[in-house]
Coordinates of C-alpha atoms and ligand atoms in Angstrom, one line a residue:
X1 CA -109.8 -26.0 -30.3
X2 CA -108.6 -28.9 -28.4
X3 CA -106.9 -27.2 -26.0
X4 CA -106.2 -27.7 -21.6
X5 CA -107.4 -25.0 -19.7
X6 CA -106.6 -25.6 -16.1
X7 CA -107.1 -23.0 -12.9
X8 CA -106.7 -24.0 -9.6
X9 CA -106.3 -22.5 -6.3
X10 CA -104.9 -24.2 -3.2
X11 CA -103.9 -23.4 0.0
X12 CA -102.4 -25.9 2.7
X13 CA -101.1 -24.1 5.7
X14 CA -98.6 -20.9 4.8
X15 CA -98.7 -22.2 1.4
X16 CA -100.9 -20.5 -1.4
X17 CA -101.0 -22.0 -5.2
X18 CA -102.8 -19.9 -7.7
X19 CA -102.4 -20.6 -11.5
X20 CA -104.0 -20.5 -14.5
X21 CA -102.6 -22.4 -17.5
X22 CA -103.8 -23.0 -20.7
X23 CA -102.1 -25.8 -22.7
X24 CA -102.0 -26.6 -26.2
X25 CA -103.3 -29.9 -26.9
X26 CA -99.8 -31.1 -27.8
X27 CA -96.0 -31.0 -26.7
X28 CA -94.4 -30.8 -24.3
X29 CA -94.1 -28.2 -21.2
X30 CA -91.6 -28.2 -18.3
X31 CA -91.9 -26.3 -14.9
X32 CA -89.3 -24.8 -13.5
X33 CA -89.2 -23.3 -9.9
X34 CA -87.2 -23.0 -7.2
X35 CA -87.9 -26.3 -4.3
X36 CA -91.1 -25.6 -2.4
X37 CA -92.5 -23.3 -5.3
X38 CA -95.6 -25.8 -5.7
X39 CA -94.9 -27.7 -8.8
X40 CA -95.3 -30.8 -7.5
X41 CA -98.3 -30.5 -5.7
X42 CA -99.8 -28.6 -9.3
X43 CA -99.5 -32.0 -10.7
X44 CA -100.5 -33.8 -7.6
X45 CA -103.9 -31.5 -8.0
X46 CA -104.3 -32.2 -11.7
X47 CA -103.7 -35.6 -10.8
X48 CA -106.6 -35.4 -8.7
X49 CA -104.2 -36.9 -5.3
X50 CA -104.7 -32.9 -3.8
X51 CA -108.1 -31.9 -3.7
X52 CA -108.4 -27.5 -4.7
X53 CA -109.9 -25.1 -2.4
X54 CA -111.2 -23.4 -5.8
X55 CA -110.9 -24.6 -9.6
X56 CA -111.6 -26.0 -12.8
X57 CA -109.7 -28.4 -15.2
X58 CA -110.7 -29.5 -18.5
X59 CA -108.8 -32.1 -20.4
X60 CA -109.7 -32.1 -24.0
X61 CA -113.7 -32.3 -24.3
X62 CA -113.8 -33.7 -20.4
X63 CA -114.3 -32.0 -17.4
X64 CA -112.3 -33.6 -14.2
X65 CA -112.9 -30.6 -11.9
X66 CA -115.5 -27.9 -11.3
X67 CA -115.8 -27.2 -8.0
X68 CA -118.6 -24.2 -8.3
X69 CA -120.4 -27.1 -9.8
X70 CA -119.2 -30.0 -7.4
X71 CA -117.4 -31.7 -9.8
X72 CA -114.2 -33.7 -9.2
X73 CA -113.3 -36.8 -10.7
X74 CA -111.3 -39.5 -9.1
X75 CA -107.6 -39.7 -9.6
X76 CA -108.5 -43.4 -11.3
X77 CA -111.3 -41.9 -13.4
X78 CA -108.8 -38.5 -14.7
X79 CA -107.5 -39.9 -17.9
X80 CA -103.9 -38.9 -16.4
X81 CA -100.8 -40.5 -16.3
X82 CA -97.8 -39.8 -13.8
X83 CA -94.3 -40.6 -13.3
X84 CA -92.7 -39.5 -9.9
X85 CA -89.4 -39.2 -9.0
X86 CA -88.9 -42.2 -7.3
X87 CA -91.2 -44.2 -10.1
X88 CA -93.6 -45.6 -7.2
X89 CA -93.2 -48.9 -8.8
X90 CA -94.8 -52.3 -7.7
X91 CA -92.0 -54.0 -5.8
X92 CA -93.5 -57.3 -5.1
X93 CA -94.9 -57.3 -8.9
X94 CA -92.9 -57.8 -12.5
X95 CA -92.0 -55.4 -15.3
X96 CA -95.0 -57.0 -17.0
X97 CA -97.3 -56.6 -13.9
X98 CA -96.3 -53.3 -13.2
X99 CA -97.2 -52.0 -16.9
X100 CA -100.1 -54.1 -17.1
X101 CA -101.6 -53.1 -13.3
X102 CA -105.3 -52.0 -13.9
X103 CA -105.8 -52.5 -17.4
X104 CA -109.1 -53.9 -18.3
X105 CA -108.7 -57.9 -18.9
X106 CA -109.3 -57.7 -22.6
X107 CA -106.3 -57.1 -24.3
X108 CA -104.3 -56.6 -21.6
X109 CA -101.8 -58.8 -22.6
X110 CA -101.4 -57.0 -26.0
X111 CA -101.0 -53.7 -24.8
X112 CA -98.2 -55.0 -22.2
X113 CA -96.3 -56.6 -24.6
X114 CA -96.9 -53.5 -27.0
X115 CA -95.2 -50.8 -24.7
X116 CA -93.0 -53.4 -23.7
X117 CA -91.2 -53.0 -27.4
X118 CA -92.2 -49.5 -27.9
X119 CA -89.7 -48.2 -24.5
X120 CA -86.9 -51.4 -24.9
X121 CA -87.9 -53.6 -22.3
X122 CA -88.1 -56.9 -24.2
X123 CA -86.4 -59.8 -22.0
X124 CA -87.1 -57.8 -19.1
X125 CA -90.9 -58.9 -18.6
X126 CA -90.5 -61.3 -15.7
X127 CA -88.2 -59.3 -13.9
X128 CA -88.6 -57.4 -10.4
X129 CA -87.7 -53.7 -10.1
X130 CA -85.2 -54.5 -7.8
X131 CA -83.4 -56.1 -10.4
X132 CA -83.4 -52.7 -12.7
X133 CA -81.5 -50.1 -13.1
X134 CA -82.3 -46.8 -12.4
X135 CA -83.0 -45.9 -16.3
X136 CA -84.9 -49.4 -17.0
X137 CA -87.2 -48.6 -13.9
X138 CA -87.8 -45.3 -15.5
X139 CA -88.9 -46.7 -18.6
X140 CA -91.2 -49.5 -16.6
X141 CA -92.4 -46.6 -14.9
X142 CA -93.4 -44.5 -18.3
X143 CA -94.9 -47.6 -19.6
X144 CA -97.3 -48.1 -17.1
X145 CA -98.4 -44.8 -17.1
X146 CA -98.6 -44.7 -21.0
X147 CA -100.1 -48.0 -21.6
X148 CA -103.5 -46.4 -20.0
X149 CA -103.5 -44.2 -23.1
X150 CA -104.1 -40.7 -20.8
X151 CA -105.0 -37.5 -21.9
X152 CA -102.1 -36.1 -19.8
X153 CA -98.8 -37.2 -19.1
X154 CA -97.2 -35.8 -16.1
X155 CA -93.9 -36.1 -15.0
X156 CA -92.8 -35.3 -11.9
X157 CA -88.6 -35.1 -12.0
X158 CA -88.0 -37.8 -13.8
X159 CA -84.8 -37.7 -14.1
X160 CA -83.4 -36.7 -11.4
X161 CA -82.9 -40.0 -9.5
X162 CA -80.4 -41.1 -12.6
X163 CA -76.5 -40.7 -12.8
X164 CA -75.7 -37.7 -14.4
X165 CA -73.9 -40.0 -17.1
X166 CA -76.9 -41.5 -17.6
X167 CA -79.4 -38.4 -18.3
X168 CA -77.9 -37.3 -21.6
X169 CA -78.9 -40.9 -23.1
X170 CA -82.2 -40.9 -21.1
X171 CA -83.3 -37.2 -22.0
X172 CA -83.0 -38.2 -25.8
X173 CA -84.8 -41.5 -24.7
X174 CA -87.4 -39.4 -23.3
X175 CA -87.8 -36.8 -25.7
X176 CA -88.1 -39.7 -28.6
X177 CA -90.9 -40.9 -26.6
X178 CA -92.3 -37.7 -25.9
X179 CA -92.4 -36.8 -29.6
X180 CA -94.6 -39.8 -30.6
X181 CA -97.2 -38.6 -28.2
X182 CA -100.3 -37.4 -29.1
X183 CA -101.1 -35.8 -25.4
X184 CA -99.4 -33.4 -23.9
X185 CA -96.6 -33.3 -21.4
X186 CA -96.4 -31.6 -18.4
X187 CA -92.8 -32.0 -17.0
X188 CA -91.2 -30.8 -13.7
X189 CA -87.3 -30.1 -13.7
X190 CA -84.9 -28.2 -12.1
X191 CA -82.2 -29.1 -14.5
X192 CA -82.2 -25.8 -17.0
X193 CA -80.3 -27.9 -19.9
X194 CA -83.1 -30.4 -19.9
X195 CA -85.6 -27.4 -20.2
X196 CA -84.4 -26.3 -23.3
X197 CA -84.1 -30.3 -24.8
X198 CA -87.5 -31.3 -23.5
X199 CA -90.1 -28.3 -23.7
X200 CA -91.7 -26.6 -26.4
X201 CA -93.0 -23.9 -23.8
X202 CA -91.9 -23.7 -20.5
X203 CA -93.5 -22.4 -17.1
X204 CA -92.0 -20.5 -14.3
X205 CA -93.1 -21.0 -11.0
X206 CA -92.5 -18.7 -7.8
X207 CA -94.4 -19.2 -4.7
X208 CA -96.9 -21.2 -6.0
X209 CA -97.6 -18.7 -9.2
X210 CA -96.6 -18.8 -12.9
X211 CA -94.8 -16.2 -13.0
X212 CA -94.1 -16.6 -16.8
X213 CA -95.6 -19.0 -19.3
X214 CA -94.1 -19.1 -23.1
X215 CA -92.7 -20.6 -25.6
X216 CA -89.1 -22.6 -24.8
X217 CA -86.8 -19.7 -26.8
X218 CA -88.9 -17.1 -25.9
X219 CA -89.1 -17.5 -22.2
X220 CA -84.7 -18.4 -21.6
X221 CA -84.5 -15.5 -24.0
X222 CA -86.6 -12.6 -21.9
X223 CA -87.4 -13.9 -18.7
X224 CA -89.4 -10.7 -18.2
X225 CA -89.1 -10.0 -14.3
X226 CA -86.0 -11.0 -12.1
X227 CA -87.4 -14.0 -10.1
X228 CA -87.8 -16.1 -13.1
X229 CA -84.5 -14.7 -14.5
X230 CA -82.5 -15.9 -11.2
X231 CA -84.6 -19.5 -11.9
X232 CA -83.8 -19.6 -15.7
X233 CA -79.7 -18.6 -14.9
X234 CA -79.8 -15.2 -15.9
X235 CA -76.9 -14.5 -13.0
X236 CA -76.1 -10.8 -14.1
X237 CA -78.8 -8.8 -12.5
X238 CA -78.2 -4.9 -12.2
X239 CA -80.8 -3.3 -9.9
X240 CA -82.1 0.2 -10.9
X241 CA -82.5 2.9 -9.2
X242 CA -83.7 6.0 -12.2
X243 CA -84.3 5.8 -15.5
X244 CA -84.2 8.6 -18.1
X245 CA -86.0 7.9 -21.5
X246 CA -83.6 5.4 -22.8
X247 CA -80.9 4.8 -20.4
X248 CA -81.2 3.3 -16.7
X249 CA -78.7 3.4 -14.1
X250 CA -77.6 2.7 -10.1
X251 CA -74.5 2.9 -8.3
X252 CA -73.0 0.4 -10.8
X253 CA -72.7 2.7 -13.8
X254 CA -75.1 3.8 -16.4
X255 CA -76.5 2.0 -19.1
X256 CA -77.8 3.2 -22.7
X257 CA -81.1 0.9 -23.8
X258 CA -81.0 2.5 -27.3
X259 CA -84.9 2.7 -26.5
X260 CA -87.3 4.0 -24.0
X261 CA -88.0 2.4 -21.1
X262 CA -90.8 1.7 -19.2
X263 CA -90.7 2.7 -15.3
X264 CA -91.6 -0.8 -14.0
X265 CA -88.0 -1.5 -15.0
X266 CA -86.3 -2.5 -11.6
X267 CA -83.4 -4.4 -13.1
X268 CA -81.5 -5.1 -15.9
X269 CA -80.4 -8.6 -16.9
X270 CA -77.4 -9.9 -19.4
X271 CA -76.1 -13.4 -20.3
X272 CA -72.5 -14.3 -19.6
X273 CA -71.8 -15.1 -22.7
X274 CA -73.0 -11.7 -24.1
X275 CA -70.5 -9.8 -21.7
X276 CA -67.2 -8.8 -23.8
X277 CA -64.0 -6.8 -22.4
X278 CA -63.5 -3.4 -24.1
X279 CA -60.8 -0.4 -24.1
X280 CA -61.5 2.2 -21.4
X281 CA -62.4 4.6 -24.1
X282 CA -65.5 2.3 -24.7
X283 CA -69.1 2.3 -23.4
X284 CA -69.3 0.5 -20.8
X285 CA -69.1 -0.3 -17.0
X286 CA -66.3 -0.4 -15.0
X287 CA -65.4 -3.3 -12.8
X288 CA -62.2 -5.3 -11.0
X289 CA -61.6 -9.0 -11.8
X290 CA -62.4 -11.5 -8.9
X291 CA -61.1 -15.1 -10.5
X292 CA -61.5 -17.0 -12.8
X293 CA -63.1 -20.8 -13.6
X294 CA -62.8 -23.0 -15.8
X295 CA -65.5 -24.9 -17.6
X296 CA -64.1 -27.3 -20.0
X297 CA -64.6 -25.2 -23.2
X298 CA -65.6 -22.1 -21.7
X299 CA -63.7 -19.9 -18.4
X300 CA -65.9 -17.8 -16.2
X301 CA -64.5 -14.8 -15.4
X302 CA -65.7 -13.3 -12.0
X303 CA -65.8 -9.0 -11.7
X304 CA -66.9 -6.8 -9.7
X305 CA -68.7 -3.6 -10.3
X306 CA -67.8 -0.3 -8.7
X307 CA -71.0 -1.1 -6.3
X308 CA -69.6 -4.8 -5.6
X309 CA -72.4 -5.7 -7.7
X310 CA -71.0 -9.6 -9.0
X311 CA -70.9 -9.8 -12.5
X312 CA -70.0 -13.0 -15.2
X313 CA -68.4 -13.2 -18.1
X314 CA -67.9 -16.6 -20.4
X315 CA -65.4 -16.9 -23.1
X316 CA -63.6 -19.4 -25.0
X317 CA -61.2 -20.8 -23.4
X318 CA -58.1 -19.9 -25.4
X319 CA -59.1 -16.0 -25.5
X320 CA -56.6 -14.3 -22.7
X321 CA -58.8 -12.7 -19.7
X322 CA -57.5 -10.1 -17.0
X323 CA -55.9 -11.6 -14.1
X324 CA -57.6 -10.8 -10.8
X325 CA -57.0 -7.4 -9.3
X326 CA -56.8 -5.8 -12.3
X327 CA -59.5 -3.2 -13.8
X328 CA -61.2 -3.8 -16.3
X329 CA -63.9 -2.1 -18.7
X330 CA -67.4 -4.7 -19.6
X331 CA -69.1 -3.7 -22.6
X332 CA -72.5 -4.9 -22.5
X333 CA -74.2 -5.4 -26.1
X334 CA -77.5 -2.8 -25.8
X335 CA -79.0 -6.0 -27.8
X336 CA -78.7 -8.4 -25.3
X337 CA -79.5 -6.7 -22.2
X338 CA -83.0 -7.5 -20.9
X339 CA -85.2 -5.4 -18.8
X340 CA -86.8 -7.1 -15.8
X341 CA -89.7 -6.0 -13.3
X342 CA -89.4 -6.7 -10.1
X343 CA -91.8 -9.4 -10.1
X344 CA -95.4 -11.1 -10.9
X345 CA -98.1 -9.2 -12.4
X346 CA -95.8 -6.4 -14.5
X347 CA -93.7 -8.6 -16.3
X348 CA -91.9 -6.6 -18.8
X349 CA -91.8 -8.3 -22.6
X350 CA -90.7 -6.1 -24.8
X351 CA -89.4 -8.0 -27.5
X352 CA -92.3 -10.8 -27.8
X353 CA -95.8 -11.6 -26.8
X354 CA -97.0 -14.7 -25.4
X355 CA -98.8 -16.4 -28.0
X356 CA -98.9 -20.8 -27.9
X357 CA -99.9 -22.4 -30.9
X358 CA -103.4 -24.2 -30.2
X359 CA -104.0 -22.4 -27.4
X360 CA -106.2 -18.8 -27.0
X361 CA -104.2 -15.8 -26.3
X362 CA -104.3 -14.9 -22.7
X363 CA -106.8 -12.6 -21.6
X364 CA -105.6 -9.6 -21.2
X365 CA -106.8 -9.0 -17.3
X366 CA -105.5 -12.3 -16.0
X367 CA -102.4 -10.3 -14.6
X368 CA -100.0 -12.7 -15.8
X369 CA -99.2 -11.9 -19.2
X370 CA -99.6 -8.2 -18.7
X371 CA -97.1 -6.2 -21.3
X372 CA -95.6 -2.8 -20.4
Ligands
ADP1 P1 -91.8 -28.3 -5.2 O1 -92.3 -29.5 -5.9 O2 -91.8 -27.1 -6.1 O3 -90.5 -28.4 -4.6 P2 -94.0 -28.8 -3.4 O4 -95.2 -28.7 -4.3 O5 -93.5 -30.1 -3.0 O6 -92.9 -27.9 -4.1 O7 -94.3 -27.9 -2.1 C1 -95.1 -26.8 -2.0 C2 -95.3 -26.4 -0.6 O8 -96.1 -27.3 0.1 C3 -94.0 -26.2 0.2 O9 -94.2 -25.1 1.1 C4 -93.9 -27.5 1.0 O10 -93.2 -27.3 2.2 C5 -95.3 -27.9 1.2 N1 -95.6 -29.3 1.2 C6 -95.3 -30.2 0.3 N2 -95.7 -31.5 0.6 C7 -96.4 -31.3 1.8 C8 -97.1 -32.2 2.7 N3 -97.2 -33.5 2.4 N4 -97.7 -31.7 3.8 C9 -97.6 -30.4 4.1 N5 -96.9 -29.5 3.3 C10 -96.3 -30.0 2.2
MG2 MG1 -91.3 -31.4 -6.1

């Protein structure tokens, strides 16, 4: 009932952002794109620091934009908070300061001192953010955007200015924080491991569209069409070139789907991990090793189709693997292969349905959601 509904349309030079989203009124959702796919300026215009060419946002029971009815609020007057990646903090003012910049007099000093506990900053009050590290200034910098109570937390990368030792501890820092929150989250990421930690449902955006929009598992599970599989790692992408019923095919080989397909099927996506070796007698495609990697507990084992189409496989790390040059046959588990369109408005779900808890089903015209 309570739920986000946000449409915007933008255009800034070459650059054209057109989504729709419509949030549940809690969790947590990360956006994942490629670099110049528009997901900072999104939360820059939900923010209210980009003004749309056309749109409407509604937080909650409040309106912030309309612009058929000339409505747009102030970014000050947007019951928003935000987080960049470089935390924009105060540097001539304290921790304290910082958090407590532009809170109305009256109880000011309460609330500071409140989200001073609530993110471990005690004994850090009078201190400058040059005298922070990179994780504290993070915190200062979620404090003051918390301690405003918003409607709408938006984070832009906010971790991505930290050591990588450092993110593990901060990610769970984060996500302890997030799930105290009564708003919801909008979080922008690159890093596909914090996707899966933070979000409850995750966004993908390509050239300033959503290409897909679902729920965390769902969406790394079936990306639906290949530009959001190459964003979410899906690095074994077979392109088709016919399909017969139930089996699809290309210079690579042929595949069986066990099930009909439809013909907006332009590729065909697997996992690494899903890949196995088999005897020659088995189903499956033929290929040569390349090399092979190692990854701690895993090896990568580089092939090559008939085609040259590059394929990856990850085992364990004590299982033997081919050594290069030498043929060998890749099954690939019918269950796990995933059919992908070529891209926006025919993504292909055939195992699930976009459905957020909170929020209305999608209509069914809006072109993004649209099921073969
Ligand atoms: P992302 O955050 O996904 O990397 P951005 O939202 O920053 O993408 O950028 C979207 C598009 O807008 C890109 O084409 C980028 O080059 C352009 N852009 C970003 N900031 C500005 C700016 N201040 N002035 C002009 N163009 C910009
Ligand atoms: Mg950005």
């Amino acid at each position: 009932m309570n739920r986000h509904q946000i449409d915007l349309g933008f255009v800034r030079g070459g650059f054209r952002l057109r989504v729709e989203l419509n949030l549940p009124s809690s969790g947590v959702t990360v956006v994942l794109g490629p670099s110049g796919s528009g997901k900072s300026t999104l939360l820059r215009l939900i923010a209210g620091l980009e003004q749309p060419q056309e749109g409407r946002i509604q937080v909650g029971g409040q309106l912030w934009l309309d612009t058929g009815r000339r409505i747009s609020l102030a970014p000050q007057r947007r019951g928003v908070g935000m987080v960049f990646q470089d935390y924009a903090l105060f540097a001539n003012m304290t921790v304290a300061g910082n958090i407590g910049y532009g809170l109305p007099r009256k109880g000011r000093r309460q609330t500071v001192r409140e989200w001073i506990e609530r993110l471990h900053l005690t004994g850090l009050e009078a201190r400058h953010p040059h005298q922070l590290s990179g994780g504290q200034k993070q915190r200062v910098a979620l404090a003051r955007a918390l301690a405003r109570e918003p409607d709408l937390l938006l984070l832009d990368e906010p971790l991505s200015a930290v050591d990588v030792y450092l993110r593990q501890r901060l990610r769970d820092q984060l996500l302890a924080v997030a799930a105290t929150l009564e708003q919801p989250v909008i979080m922008v990421t690159h890093d596909l491991d914090e996707a899966r930690h933070l979000a409850d449902q995750v966004g993908v955006m390509v050239g300033g569209e959503m290409y897909r929009f679902g729920l965390t598992s769902e969406v790394f599970d079936d990306p639906g069409d290949v530009e959001s599989a190459r964003v979410l790692g899906w690095r074994n992408l077979l392109p088709v070139r016919w399909i017969e019923h139930d089996a699809a095919g290309g210079e690579w080989g042929r595949l069986n789907l066990a099930r009909d397909l439809s013909p907006e099927v332009a590729w065909l996506g697997i996992r690494p991990e899903h890949l196995r070796i088999v005897d020659r007698a088995s189903e499956g495609l033929d290929a040569r090793a390349v090399r092979v990697r190692e990854l701690g507990a895993f090896r990568e084992l580089q092939c090559r189709l008939t085609d040259g189409t590059p394929v990856y496989l990850q085992r364990p790390w004590n299982e033997p693997l081919p050594a290069p040059g030498e043929h060998v046959r890749l099954g690939l588990p019918t269950q796990h292969l995933r059919p992908l369109s070529e891209g926006l408005g025919q993504v292909i779900l055939h195992r699930t349905q976009v459905v957020l808890t909170g929020a209305e089903p999608p209509a069914a015209d809006d072109g993004m959601h649209a099921v073969a």
